[in-house]
Coordinates of C-alpha atoms in Angstrom, one line a residue:
M9 CA -57.8 94.5 -11.1
S10 CA -58.0 93.8 -7.4
S11 CA -55.3 95.1 -5.2
I12 CA -53.2 93.9 -2.2
R13 CA -55.1 94.5 1.0
S14 CA -52.0 95.0 3.2
T15 CA -48.3 94.1 3.6
T16 CA -46.4 93.6 6.9
R17 CA -42.7 93.3 7.4
V18 CA -42.6 90.7 10.1
A19 CA -38.8 90.3 10.2
P20 CA -35.7 91.2 8.1
G21 CA -36.4 89.8 4.6
V22 CA -39.9 88.6 5.4
L23 CA -43.0 90.3 4.0
F24 CA -46.5 89.0 4.7
V25 CA -49.0 89.9 2.0
E26 CA -52.7 89.9 2.5
G27 CA -54.0 89.5 -1.0
P28 CA -57.5 90.1 -2.4
L29 CA -58.8 86.6 -1.5
S30 CA -55.8 84.7 -0.1
N31 CA -52.3 85.4 1.2
W32 CA -48.7 84.7 0.6
T33 CA -45.3 85.5 2.1
V34 CA -42.2 86.9 0.4
F35 CA -38.8 85.9 1.6
H36 CA -35.8 87.9 0.2
G37 CA -32.1 88.3 0.7
D38 CA -28.7 87.4 -0.8
G39 CA -30.1 88.4 -4.2
A40 CA -32.8 85.8 -4.1
V41 CA -36.6 85.6 -3.6
E42 CA -38.7 82.7 -2.4
L43 CA -42.4 82.6 -1.7
V44 CA -44.7 80.6 0.5
D45 CA -47.9 80.2 -1.5
C46 CA -48.8 82.3 -4.6
G47 CA -52.4 83.5 -4.3
Y48 CA -54.9 82.9 -7.1
P49 CA -53.8 82.7 -10.8
A50 CA -55.0 86.2 -11.4
D51 CA -52.9 87.5 -8.5
R52 CA -49.7 87.1 -10.5
P53 CA -49.2 90.8 -11.1
L54 CA -49.8 91.4 -7.4
V55 CA -47.3 88.7 -6.4
E56 CA -44.7 90.5 -8.5
E57 CA -45.8 93.9 -7.1
S58 CA -45.4 92.5 -3.6
I59 CA -41.8 91.4 -4.4
R60 CA -41.0 94.9 -5.4
I61 CA -42.6 96.3 -2.3
A62 CA -40.3 94.0 -0.3
G63 CA -37.4 95.7 -2.1
A64 CA -36.5 92.8 -4.4
D65 CA -36.7 92.0 -8.1
P66 CA -39.3 89.5 -9.3
A67 CA -36.7 88.2 -11.7
D68 CA -34.8 86.8 -8.7
L69 CA -37.7 84.5 -7.7
R70 CA -36.1 81.1 -7.2
R71 CA -38.7 78.8 -5.5
I72 CA -42.3 78.7 -4.4
L73 CA -43.1 76.6 -1.4
I74 CA -46.7 75.4 -1.3
T75 CA -48.6 74.8 1.9
H76 CA -51.3 72.8 0.1
G77 CA -52.4 72.3 -3.5
H78 CA -55.5 74.5 -3.8
S79 CA -55.9 76.9 -6.7
D80 CA -55.8 79.9 -4.3
H81 CA -52.4 78.9 -3.1
L82 CA -50.9 77.4 -6.2
G83 CA -51.9 80.5 -8.2
A84 CA -49.5 81.2 -11.1
S85 CA -46.9 78.8 -9.8
A86 CA -47.1 76.7 -13.0
Q87 CA -46.5 79.8 -15.1
F88 CA -43.5 80.9 -13.1
A89 CA -42.1 77.3 -13.4
A90 CA -42.6 77.1 -17.1
E91 CA -41.6 80.6 -18.1
R92 CA -38.7 81.3 -15.6
G93 CA -37.6 77.9 -14.3
V94 CA -38.9 78.7 -10.8
M95 CA -38.9 75.5 -8.6
V96 CA -42.2 74.6 -7.0
A97 CA -42.0 72.4 -3.9
A98 CA -44.5 70.8 -1.5
A99 CA -44.6 68.1 1.1
P100 CA -44.3 64.6 -0.4
A101 CA -47.8 63.7 0.6
E102 CA -49.2 66.8 -1.1
L103 CA -47.4 66.3 -4.4
P104 CA -50.3 64.4 -6.1
N105 CA -52.6 67.3 -5.3
V106 CA -50.1 70.0 -6.5
R107 CA -49.4 68.0 -9.7
R108 CA -53.1 67.4 -10.1
D109 CA -52.8 63.7 -10.2
V110 CA -55.7 64.0 -7.7
T111 CA -57.8 67.0 -6.8
E112 CA -58.7 67.6 -3.2
Q113 CA -60.6 70.8 -3.4
V114 CA -64.2 71.8 -2.7
T115 CA -66.5 71.3 -5.7
V116 CA -69.5 73.3 -6.9
A117 CA -71.8 70.5 -5.7
E118 CA -70.3 70.7 -2.2
L119 CA -70.9 74.4 -2.1
L120 CA -74.6 74.1 -3.1
P121 CA -76.0 73.5 0.4
S122 CA -74.3 76.8 1.5
A123 CA -75.4 78.7 -1.6
L124 CA -78.0 80.7 0.2
K125 CA -75.8 81.7 3.1
R126 CA -74.7 85.3 3.1
G127 CA -71.6 86.0 1.0
T128 CA -71.3 82.5 -0.6
V129 CA -72.4 83.5 -4.2
R130 CA -70.3 86.7 -4.1
W131 CA -67.2 84.8 -2.8
A132 CA -67.7 82.0 -5.4
A133 CA -68.0 84.4 -8.3
A134 CA -64.9 86.3 -7.1
A135 CA -62.9 83.1 -6.8
I136 CA -63.9 81.9 -10.3
R137 CA -62.9 85.3 -11.7
A138 CA -59.5 85.0 -9.9
G139 CA -58.9 81.6 -11.6
G140 CA -60.3 79.3 -9.0
R141 CA -61.3 76.7 -11.7
A142 CA -58.2 77.1 -13.8
D143 CA -55.8 74.3 -14.5
V144 CA -53.2 75.2 -11.9
G145 CA -51.4 71.8 -11.6
V146 CA -47.6 71.9 -11.5
P147 CA -46.4 68.6 -13.0
Q148 CA -42.8 69.4 -12.4
A149 CA -43.3 70.1 -8.7
V150 CA -40.7 68.5 -6.4
A151 CA -40.8 67.1 -2.9
L152 CA -39.6 69.0 0.2
E153 CA -37.0 66.8 2.0
G154 CA -36.5 66.8 5.8
D155 CA -38.0 68.8 8.6
E156 CA -36.0 72.0 7.8
V157 CA -35.9 73.9 4.5
P158 CA -32.9 76.2 4.0
L159 CA -33.9 79.1 1.7
S160 CA -31.7 80.7 -0.8
T161 CA -32.5 84.0 0.9
G162 CA -30.6 83.0 4.1
H163 CA -33.7 82.1 6.0
T164 CA -34.6 78.6 7.3
L165 CA -38.1 77.2 7.6
T166 CA -39.3 74.3 9.8
V167 CA -41.9 72.1 8.2
V168 CA -44.9 71.5 10.5
P169 CA -47.3 68.8 9.2
A170 CA -50.9 69.8 9.3
P171 CA -53.0 67.2 7.4
G172 CA -56.7 67.4 7.1
H173 CA -57.4 70.4 5.0
T174 CA -55.7 68.3 2.3
S175 CA -53.8 65.0 2.7
G176 CA -50.3 66.6 2.8
S177 CA -51.1 70.1 4.0
V178 CA -48.2 71.7 6.0
C179 CA -47.4 74.9 7.9
F180 CA -44.0 76.5 8.0
L181 CA -42.3 78.1 11.1
E182 CA -39.7 80.8 10.7
P183 CA -37.8 80.4 13.9
E184 CA -36.1 83.9 14.1
S185 CA -39.4 85.8 14.0
R186 CA -41.4 82.8 15.4
A187 CA -43.9 83.4 12.6
L188 CA -46.1 80.4 11.8
L189 CA -47.3 80.3 8.2
T190 CA -50.4 78.3 8.5
G191 CA -51.9 78.0 5.0
D192 CA -55.5 77.0 5.6
A193 CA -54.8 74.8 8.7
I194 CA -55.7 77.9 10.7
V195 CA -57.1 81.1 9.3
T196 CA -58.1 84.4 10.8
G197 CA -60.8 85.4 8.3
H198 CA -62.7 84.4 5.1
P199 CA -65.8 85.7 3.4
L200 CA -67.7 82.6 4.5
L201 CA -66.7 83.1 8.2
R202 CA -68.5 85.5 10.5
E203 CA -65.5 86.6 12.6
S204 CA -62.3 88.2 11.4
G205 CA -59.1 88.4 13.4
E206 CA -59.7 85.3 15.4
L207 CA -57.8 82.0 15.0
Q208 CA -60.3 79.6 13.5
Q209 CA -60.9 76.9 10.9
L210 CA -62.5 77.2 7.5
P211 CA -66.0 75.7 7.2
A212 CA -66.1 71.9 7.2
F213 CA -66.9 71.5 3.5
F214 CA -63.5 73.0 2.7
Q215 CA -61.7 70.2 4.5
H216 CA -60.7 67.0 2.9
D217 CA -60.9 65.3 6.3
A218 CA -62.6 67.6 8.8
D219 CA -61.8 65.4 11.9
E220 CA -58.1 65.3 11.0
A221 CA -58.1 69.0 10.2
A222 CA -59.4 69.7 13.7
L223 CA -56.7 67.6 15.3
S224 CA -54.0 69.4 13.2
A225 CA -55.4 72.8 14.3
R226 CA -55.2 71.8 17.9
R227 CA -51.6 70.5 17.5
L228 CA -50.5 73.8 16.1
V229 CA -50.7 75.4 19.6
L230 CA -47.6 73.3 20.4
C231 CA -45.5 75.3 18.0
D232 CA -43.3 78.0 19.5
A233 CA -45.0 80.7 17.5
A234 CA -45.5 84.4 18.3
L235 CA -47.2 85.4 15.1
V236 CA -49.7 83.6 12.8
L237 CA -49.5 84.4 9.1
P238 CA -52.6 82.7 7.8
G239 CA -53.7 81.7 4.3
H240 CA -56.8 83.9 4.7
G241 CA -57.4 86.9 7.0
P242 CA -55.0 89.3 8.7
L243 CA -51.8 88.5 10.6
V244 CA -52.3 88.1 14.3
V245 CA -50.2 87.8 17.4
F246 CA -50.5 84.2 18.7
P247 CA -52.4 84.5 22.0
E248 CA -50.2 83.9 25.1
S249 CA -53.0 81.8 26.5
A250 CA -52.8 79.5 23.5
R251 CA -49.0 78.9 23.9
P252 CA -47.7 75.8 25.7

C-alpha cells in the first residue's frame, strides 16, 4: 500500500496531509473530526491513519467537505457516509458532480493526446489502481449553506468560489491560520507538471472550463491567505508579492 508523503500541523487542530497522489486536511477538536477532501478510494486506510496522527479517533469523523467532485477528492466519502453516517457536503453547484448526476472529470479519450508525454502512463496507471475509475458518487451529499461553514471541531471555514476546474469547485479559507485550501483551483505539483513547489494550474485537459479556471486562479490572490494547502503538491507559503 502507498504511504502518506508528509503531514504538517498548520494550526491548532489543523493537519495538512500530502497523500500518495492527492491531499486532504484534517480538522479536529471538541471530540470531533472533519475533513476537507478525502484522497482516492484506496486512500481510506491512510485517511484514518492521518486522523490518528492528528491525535484524534477516526470514529469521531462527523463530516467531509468536498472542494470538487473528482474521484481523487471524493475518495471513500460514500463508504464513510454509508457505513458510519458521516455527512458529505459540497457547494450547491457542485452537488450534481458529487452525486454523479453528471460527471465532470477527465476521460481516457481526453488523456490520449498526452499519452506519450513523460509520466502520463505511469500517473494514469497509479490513479486507476487507487480507484480513479471507481463509482465514488455520494447520492446523499448535502449542500453547504452560506459563505461561512462552522465546523463541529470549533473551527470556521470561509467558502471561496473557484469555478472552472468543475462547475461548482470551491476553496476554503481558515481565517485563524490564514490557510487557503485550494482543491485543484491552484496546485503546487502533480506528476504531469514539470515544476513542484510553485503555485500553478493543472494542465488544461483537467479543467471543465479552462478559461473560467484561469480567472478563478487569478481571483484567489485576493484572499487574505498566508499558506496554500493544495489538492496536489506540497504546502507553500503564499508569496508576499502575490498578496493584495
